[in-house]
Coordinates of C-alpha atoms in Angstrom, one line a residue:
X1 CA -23.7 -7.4 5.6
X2 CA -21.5 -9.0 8.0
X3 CA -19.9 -12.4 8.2
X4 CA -16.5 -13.9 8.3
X5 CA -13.6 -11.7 6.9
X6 CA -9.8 -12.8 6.7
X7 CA -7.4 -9.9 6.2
X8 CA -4.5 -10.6 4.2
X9 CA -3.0 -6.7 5.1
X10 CA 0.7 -5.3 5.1
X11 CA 2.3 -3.5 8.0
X12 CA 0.0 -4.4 10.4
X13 CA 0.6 -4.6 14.5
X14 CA 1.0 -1.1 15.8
X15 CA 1.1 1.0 17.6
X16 CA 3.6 2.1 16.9
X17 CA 2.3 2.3 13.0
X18 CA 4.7 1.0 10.2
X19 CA 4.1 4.2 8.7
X20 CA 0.6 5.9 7.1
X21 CA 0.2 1.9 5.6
X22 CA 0.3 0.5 8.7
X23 CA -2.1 3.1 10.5
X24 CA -4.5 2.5 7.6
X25 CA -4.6 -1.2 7.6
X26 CA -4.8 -1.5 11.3
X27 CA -7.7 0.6 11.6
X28 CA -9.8 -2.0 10.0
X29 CA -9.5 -4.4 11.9
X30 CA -11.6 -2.5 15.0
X31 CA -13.9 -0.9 12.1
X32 CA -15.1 -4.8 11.3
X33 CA -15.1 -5.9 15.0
X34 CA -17.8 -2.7 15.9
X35 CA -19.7 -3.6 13.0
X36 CA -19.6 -7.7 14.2
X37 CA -17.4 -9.0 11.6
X38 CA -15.9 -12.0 13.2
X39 CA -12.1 -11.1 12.2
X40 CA -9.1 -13.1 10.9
X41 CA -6.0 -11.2 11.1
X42 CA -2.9 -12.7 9.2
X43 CA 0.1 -12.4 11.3
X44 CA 3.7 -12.9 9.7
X45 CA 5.7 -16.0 11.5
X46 CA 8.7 -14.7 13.2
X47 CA 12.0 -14.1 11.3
X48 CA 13.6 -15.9 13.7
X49 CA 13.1 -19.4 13.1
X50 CA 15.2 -21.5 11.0
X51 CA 15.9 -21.2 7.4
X52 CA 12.4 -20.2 7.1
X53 CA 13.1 -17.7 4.1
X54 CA 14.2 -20.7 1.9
X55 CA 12.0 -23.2 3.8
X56 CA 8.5 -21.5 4.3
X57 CA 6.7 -24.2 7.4
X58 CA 6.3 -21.1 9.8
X59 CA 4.1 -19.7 7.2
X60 CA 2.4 -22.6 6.0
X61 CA 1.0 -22.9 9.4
X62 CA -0.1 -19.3 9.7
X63 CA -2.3 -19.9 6.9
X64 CA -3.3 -23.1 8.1
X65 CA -4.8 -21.5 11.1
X66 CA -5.9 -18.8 9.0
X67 CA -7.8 -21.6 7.2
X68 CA -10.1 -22.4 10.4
X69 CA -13.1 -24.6 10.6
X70 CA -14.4 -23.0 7.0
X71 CA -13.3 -20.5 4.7
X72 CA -14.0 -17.0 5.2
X73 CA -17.1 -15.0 3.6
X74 CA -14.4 -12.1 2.4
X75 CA -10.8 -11.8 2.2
X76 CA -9.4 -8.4 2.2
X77 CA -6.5 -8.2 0.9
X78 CA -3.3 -5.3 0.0
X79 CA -1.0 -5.1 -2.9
X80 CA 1.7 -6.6 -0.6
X81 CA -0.8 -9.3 0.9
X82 CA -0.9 -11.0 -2.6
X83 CA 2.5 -11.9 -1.9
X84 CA 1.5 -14.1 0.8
X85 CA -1.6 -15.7 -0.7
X86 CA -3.5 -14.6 -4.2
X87 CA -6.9 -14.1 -3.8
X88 CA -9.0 -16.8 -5.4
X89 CA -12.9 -17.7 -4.9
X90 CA -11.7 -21.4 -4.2
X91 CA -10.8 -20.1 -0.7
X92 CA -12.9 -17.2 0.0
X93 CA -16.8 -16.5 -1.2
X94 CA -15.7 -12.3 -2.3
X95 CA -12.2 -11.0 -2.6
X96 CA -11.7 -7.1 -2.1
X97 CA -8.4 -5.4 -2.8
X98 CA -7.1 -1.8 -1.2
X99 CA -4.4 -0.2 -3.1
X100 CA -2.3 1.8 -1.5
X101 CA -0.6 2.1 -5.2
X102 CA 0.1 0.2 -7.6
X103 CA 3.6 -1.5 -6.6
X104 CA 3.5 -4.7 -5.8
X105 CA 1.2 -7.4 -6.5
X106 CA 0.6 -6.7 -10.2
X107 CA 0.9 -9.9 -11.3
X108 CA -2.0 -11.4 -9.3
X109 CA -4.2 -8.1 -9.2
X110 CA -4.2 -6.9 -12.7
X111 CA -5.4 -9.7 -14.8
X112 CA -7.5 -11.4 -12.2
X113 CA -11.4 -12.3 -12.1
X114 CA -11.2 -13.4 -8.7
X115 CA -11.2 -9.9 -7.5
X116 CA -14.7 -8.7 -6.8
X117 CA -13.9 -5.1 -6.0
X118 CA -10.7 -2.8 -6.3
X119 CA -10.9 -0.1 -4.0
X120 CA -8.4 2.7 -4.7
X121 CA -7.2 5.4 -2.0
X122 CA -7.9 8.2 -4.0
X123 CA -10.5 8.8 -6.9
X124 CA -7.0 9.1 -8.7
X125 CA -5.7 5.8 -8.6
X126 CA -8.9 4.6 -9.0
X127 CA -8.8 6.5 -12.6
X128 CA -5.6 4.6 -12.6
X129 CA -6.6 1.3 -12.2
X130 CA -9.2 1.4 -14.7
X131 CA -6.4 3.1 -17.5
X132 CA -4.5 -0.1 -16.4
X133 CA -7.4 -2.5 -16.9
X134 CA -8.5 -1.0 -20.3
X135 CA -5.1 -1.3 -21.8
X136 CA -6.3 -2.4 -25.4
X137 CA -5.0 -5.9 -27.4
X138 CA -6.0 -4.1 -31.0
X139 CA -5.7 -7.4 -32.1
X140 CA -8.1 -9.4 -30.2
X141 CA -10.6 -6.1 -29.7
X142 CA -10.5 -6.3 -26.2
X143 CA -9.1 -4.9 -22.7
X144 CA -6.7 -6.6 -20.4
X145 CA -9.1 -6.3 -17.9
X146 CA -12.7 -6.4 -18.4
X147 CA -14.1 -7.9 -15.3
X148 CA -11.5 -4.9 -13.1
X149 CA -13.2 -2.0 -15.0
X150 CA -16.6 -2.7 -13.8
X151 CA -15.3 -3.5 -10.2
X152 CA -13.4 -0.3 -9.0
X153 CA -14.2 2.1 -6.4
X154 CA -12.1 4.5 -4.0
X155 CA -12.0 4.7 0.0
X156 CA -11.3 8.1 1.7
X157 CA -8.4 7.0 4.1
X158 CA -8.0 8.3 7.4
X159 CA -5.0 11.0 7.4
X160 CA -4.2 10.7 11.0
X161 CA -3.8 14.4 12.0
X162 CA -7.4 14.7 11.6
X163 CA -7.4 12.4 14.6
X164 CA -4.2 13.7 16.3
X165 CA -3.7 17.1 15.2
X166 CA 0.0 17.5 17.3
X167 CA 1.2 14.2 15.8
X168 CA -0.1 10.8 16.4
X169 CA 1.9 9.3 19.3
X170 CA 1.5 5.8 17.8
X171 CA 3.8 7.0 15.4
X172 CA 6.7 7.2 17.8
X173 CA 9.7 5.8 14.8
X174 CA 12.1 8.6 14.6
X175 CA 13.9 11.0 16.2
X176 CA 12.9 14.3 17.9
X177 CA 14.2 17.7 15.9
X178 CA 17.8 17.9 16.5
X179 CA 19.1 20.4 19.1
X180 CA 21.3 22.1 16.2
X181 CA 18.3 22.4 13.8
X182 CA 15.9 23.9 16.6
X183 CA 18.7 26.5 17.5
X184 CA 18.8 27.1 13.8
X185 CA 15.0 27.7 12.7
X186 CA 14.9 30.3 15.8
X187 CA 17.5 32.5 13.5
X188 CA 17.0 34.9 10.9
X189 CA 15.9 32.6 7.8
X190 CA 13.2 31.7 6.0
X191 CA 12.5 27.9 6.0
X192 CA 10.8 25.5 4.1
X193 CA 10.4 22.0 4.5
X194 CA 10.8 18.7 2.3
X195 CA 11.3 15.7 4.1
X196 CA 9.8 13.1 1.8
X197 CA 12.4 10.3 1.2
X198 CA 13.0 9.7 -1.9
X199 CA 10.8 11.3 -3.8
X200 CA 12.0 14.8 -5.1
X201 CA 12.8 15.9 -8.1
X202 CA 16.4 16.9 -7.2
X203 CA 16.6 19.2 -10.0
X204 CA 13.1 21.3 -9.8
X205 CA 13.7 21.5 -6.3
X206 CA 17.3 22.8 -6.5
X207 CA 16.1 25.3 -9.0
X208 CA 13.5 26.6 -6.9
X209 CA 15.2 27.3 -4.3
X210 CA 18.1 28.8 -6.1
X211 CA 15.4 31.4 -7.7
X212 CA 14.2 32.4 -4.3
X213 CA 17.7 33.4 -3.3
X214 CA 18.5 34.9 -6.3
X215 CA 15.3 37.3 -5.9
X216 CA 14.8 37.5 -2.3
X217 CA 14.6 41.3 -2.6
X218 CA 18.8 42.4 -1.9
X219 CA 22.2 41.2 0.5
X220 CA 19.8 42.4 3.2
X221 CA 16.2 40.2 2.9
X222 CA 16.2 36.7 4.5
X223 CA 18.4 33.8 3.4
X224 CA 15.8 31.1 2.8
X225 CA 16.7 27.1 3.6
X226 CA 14.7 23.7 2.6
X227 CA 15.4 21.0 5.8
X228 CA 15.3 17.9 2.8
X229 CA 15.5 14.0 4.3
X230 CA 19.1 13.3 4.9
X231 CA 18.2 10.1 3.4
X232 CA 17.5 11.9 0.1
X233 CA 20.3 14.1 0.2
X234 CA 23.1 11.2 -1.1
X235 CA 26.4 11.9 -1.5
X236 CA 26.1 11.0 -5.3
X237 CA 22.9 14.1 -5.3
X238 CA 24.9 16.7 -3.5
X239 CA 28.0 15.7 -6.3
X240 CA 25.3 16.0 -9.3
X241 CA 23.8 19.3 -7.8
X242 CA 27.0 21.1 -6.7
X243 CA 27.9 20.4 -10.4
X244 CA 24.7 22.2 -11.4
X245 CA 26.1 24.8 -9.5
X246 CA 29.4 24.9 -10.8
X247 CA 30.5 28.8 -11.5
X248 CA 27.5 30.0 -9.3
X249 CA 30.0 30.2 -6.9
X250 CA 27.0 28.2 -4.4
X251 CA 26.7 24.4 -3.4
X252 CA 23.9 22.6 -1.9
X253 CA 24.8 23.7 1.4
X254 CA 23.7 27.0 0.4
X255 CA 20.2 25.9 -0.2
X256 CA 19.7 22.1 1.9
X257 CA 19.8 21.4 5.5
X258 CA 19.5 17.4 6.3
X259 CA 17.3 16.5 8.5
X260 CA 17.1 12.5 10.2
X261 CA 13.8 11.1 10.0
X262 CA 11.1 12.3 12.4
X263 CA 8.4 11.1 14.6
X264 CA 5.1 12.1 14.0
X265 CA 5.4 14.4 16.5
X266 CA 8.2 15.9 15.6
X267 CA 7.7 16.5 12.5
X268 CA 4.8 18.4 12.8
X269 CA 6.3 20.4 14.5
X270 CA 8.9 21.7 12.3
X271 CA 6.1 21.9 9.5
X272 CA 4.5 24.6 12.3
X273 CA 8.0 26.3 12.2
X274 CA 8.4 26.7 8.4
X275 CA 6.9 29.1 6.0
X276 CA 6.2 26.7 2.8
X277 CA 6.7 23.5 1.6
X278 CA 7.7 22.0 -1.6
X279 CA 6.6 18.8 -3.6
X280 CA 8.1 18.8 -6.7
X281 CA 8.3 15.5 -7.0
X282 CA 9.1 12.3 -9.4
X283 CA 7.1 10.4 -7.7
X284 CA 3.5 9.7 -9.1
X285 CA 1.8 10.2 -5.1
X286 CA -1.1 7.6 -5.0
X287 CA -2.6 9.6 -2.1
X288 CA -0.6 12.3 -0.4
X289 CA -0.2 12.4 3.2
X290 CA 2.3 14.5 3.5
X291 CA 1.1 17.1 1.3
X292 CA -2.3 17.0 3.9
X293 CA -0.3 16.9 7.4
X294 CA 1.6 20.3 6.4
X295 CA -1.3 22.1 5.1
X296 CA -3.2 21.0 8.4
X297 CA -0.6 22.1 10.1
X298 CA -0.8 25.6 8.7
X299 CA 2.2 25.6 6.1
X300 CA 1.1 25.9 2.5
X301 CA 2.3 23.8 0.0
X302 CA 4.0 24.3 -3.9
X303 CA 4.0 21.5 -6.1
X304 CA 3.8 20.1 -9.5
X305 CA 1.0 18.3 -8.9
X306 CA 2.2 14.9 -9.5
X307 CA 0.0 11.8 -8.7
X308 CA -2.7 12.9 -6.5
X309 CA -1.3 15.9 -5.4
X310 CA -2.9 18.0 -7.9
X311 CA -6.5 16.4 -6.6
X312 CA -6.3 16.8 -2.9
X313 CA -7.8 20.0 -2.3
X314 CA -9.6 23.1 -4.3
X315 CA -7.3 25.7 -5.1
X316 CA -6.7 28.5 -2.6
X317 CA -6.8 25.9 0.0
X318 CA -3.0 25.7 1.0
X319 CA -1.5 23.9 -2.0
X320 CA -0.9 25.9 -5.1
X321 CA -0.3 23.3 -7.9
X322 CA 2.1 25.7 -10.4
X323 CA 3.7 23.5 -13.5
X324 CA 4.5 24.5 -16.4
X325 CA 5.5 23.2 -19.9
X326 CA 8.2 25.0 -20.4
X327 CA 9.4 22.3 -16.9
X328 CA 9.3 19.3 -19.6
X329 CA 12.5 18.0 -20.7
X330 CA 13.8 18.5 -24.1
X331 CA 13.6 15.6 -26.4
X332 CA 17.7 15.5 -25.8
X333 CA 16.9 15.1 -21.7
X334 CA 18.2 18.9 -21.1
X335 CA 15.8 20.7 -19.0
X336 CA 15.6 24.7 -18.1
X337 CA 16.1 26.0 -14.7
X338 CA 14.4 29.5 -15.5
X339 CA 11.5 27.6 -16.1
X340 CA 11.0 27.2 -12.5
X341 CA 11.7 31.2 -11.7
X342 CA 7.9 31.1 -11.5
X343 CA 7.9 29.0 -8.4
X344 CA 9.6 30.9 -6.4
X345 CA 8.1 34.3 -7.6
X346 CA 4.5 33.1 -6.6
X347 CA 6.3 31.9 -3.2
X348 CA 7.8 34.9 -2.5
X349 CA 4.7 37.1 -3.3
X350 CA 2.7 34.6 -1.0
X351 CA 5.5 34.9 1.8
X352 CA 4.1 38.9 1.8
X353 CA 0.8 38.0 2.6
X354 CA 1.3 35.9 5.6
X355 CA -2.0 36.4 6.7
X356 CA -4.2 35.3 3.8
X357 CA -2.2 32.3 3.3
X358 CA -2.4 31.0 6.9
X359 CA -6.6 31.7 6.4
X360 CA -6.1 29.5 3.0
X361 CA -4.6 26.5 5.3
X362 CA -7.3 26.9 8.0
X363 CA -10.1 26.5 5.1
X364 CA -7.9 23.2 3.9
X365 CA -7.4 21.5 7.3
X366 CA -11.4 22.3 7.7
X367 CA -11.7 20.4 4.5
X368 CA -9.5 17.8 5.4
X369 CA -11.0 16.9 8.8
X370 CA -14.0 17.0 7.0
X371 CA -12.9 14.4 3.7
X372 CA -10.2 12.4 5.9
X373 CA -11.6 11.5 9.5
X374 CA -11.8 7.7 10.9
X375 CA -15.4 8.3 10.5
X376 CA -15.3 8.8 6.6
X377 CA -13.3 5.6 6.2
X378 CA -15.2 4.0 8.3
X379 CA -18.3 4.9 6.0
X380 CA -16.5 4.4 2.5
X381 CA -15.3 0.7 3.7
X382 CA -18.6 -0.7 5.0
X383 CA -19.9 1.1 1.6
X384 CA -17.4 -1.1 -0.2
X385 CA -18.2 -4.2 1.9
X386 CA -21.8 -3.8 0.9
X387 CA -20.9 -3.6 -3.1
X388 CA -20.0 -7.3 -2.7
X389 CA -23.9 -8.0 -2.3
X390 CA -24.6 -6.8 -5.0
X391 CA -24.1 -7.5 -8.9
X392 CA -21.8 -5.9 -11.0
X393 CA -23.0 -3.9 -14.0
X394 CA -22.3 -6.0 -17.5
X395 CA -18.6 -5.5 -18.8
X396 CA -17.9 -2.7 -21.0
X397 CA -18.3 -3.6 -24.9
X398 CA -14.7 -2.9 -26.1
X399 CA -16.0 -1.1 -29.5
X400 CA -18.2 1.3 -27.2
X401 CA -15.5 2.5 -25.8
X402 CA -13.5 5.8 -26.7
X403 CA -10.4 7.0 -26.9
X404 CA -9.3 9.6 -23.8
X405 CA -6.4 11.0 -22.4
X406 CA -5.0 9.2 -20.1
X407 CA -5.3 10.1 -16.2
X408 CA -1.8 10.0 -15.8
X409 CA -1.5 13.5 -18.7
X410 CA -0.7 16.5 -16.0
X411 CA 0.0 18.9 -19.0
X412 CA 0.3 18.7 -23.2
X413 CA 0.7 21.4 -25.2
X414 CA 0.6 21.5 -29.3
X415 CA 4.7 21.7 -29.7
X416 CA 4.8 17.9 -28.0
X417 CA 6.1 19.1 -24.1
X418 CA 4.6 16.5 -22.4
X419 CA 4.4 16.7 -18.3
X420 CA 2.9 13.1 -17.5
X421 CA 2.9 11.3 -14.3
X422 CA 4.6 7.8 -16.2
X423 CA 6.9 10.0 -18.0
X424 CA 7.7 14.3 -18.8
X425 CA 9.3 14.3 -22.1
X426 CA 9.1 16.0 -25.3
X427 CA 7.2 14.1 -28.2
X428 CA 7.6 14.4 -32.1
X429 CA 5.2 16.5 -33.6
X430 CA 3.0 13.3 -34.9
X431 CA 3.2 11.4 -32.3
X432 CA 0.8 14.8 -30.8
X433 CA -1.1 14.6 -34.2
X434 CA -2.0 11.2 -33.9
X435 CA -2.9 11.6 -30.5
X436 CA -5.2 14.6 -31.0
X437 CA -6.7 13.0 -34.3
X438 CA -7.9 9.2 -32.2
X439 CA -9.4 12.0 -29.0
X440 CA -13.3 10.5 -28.7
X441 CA -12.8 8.2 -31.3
X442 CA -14.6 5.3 -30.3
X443 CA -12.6 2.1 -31.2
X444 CA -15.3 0.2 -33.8
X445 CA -14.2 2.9 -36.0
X446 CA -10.3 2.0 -35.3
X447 CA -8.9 -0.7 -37.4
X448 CA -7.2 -3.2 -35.8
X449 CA -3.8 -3.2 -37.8
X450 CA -3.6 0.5 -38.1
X451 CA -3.6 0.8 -34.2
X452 CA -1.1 -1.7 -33.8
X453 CA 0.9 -0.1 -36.1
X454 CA 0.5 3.2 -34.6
X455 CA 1.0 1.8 -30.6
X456 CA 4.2 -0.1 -31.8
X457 CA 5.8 3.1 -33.4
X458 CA 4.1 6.0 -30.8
X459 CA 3.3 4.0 -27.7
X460 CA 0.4 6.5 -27.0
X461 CA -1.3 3.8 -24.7
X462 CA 1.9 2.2 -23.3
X463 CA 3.3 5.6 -22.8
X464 CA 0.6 6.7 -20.3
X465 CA -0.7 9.0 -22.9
X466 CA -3.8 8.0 -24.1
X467 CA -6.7 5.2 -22.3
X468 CA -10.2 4.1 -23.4
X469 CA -13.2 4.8 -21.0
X470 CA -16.9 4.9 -21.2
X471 CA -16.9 8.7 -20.2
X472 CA -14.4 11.7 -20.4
X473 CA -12.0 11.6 -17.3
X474 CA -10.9 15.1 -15.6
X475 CA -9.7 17.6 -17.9
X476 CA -6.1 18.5 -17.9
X477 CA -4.0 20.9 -19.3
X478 CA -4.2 20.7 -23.2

């Protein structure tokens, strides 16, 4: 198949990239033209002219010309594309949507029948999607969604160090490593590295590291730093973790070193010089670049697994995924900072074995230049463009379907600790009943009033707890 496409994409115009977003996106553009697309690229109007933000004419004639002689065969459009036009069969003949999560353009995307595919970056968001879609209206025995649950699929993205393994220099934002910070990983310390903005969990990550200096082995083993985004590190974070501290007689200078944001380039780098990361994160990952770049780059990687973390790679490949449920918050909010003595134990014991490790981040970047080259995207999207060709299957029958987990459940264990990518909490001992009673259920045999009754009081669907599907998803922790 190929034909006219118009693509209604975010962050495009590099190099240099706006970021992993922007390298995606504008790698399709050349992907189409060597498969003889005829390509329409939106461009934003410049922010330069008039009261344009009140008074949109710039833009009107950007999508004017983006009009042409005829309307295009497919539009291709990103979460933040919707924002500039929704797609809609009364412009364009298909309408395909990549997710590069699930931020912005919800309204349009997740009730429409104008999309014809929804192509997730990872088979996780995919699995997403489709819990998002199959959110049940008990009343009206049916799924938000429908039409989206027959119409998903996921890409394999391109993770640019397959392609530039010492850091891509279209991504040339950001500073070089700091003179003081070089001088400082040649000294006598262990370090580990996350630079992530934004998206730690300040307090598993503050416990961590205060474990691995409580058991480094004496006053004479290595002191052991994380270089954290200065970004991250707030003023209102350090007060809130040097509180934590409080009668420790430590502060988060004991544990943090700020680092500015980094070029591509740059940063690898400093992944090279550091001995482990960490990605214990809040933030539900819809992919995971980072967590690929530093295991390419031969520094494993602890996490909790959040998002697509937990999916990247086969263990012993570089990322050890170690949660536990003794990490989920009381139903009060308090949490436990032994809980997370584990961490730093496994760390520590893997800091002893150098060797191994470093052969368990060879076997992952193999992997990853193997799942994540230019040439797999390039084969997943034309896969995707040729879907459009071809009819969908029927829409599910809402009383086939079953009850499942949801896809967003990391961990869940009988007492209610809940560790869930939508929310970790602790749950009342019937809300797990109930939940473990509807498992496989299918929903004829669910009475409309009784589930109701049972969402409006437990919220096991709106919670991110429980979804309805055709087929068991992956198994998680139970």
């Amino acid at each position: 198949m190929a034909g006219s496409i118009a693509l209604m994409l975010s962050k495009t115009g590099g190099p240099p990239f706006h970021g992993s977003v922007g390298y995606v996106n504008d790698t399709i553009g050349a992907i189409l033209a060597r498969h003889r697309w005829r390509v329409r690229a939106f461009e934003p109007p410049r922010s330069d002219l008039g009261e344009e933000a009140m008074l949109p004419f710039a833009l009107s004639a950007r999508l004017a010309a983006l009009d042409a002689s005829s309307a295009p065969d497919v539009a291709l459009f990103d979460g933040a594309g919707t924002s500039i036009r929704a797609p809609s069969r009364g412009w364009s003949r298909r309408n395909l949507m990549l997710y590069h999560g699930l931020a912005y353009g919800t309204g349009v995307w997740m009730t429409s029948r104008d999309i014809d595919l929804h192509c997730a970056n990872s088979p996780y968001l995919e699995r997403t999607l489709h819990a998002t879609f199959a959110f049940p209206n008990w009343h009206r025995r049916g799924c938000l969604n429908p039409h989206g649950m027959r119409a998903l699929t996921s890409l394999q993205l391109p993770v640019p160090c397959v392609e530039s393994p010492d850091g891509h220099p279209g991504f040339g934002y950001g500073a070089d490593i700091p003179p003081q910070i070089l001088r400082r990983l040649e000294g006598d310390l262990v370090w580990g590295h996350a630079l992530q903005p934004g998206k730690q969990e300040w307090f598993a990550t503050l416990c961590v590291m205060y474990w691995l200096n409580e058991l480094r082995g004496g006053p004479s083993a290595k002191g052991i730093k994380l270089l954290v985004s200065e970004s991250s590190l707030t003023l209102d974070a350090r007060r809130a973790m040097d509180a934590m501290l409080a009668g420790s007689g430590r502060s988060c200078d004991d544990y943090f070193v700020p680092v500015p944001n980094l070029n591509q380039r740059a940063l690898f780098r400093l992944m090279r010089s550091s001995h482990f990361a960490l990605a214990y994160n809040r933030f539900p990952e819809p992919f995971g670049f980072y967590v690929l770049e530093s295991v390419h780059n031969g520094c494993p990687v602890y996490t909790n697994g959040v998002g697509n973390n937990r999916f990247l790679l086969p263990p012993g490949n570089g990322i050890t995924v170690l949660e536990t449920p003794a990490m989920a918050a009381q139903a009060d909010g308090r949490q436990d900072p032994a809980a997370y003595r584990c961490v730093a134990e496994r760390i520590l014991g893997d800091l002893g074995q150098r060797d191994a490790i470093a052969g368990q981040c060879r076997r992952g970047a193999a992997l990853i230049n193997e799942r994540w080259s230019v040439a797999a995207f390039e084969r997943s999207l034309l896969a995707a463009l040729d879907r459009l060709e071809h009819p969908l299957p029927p829409e599910p029958d809402f009383e086939t379907l079953q009850v499942q987990l949801s896809p967003l459940v990391r961990s869940l264990d009988p007492s209610g600790r809940s560790l869930n990518d939508y929310a970790s909490t602790m749950l009342r001992p019937e809300t797990v009943a109930l939940a473990m009673q509807l498992l496989g259920q299918r929903c004829a045999d669910l009475a409309s009033d009784e589930m109701e009754g049972i969402e409006a009081e437990h919220r096991l669907f709106a919670g991110g707890l429980l979804t309805l599907s055709t087929a068991p998803l992956p198994a998680c922790a139970v």
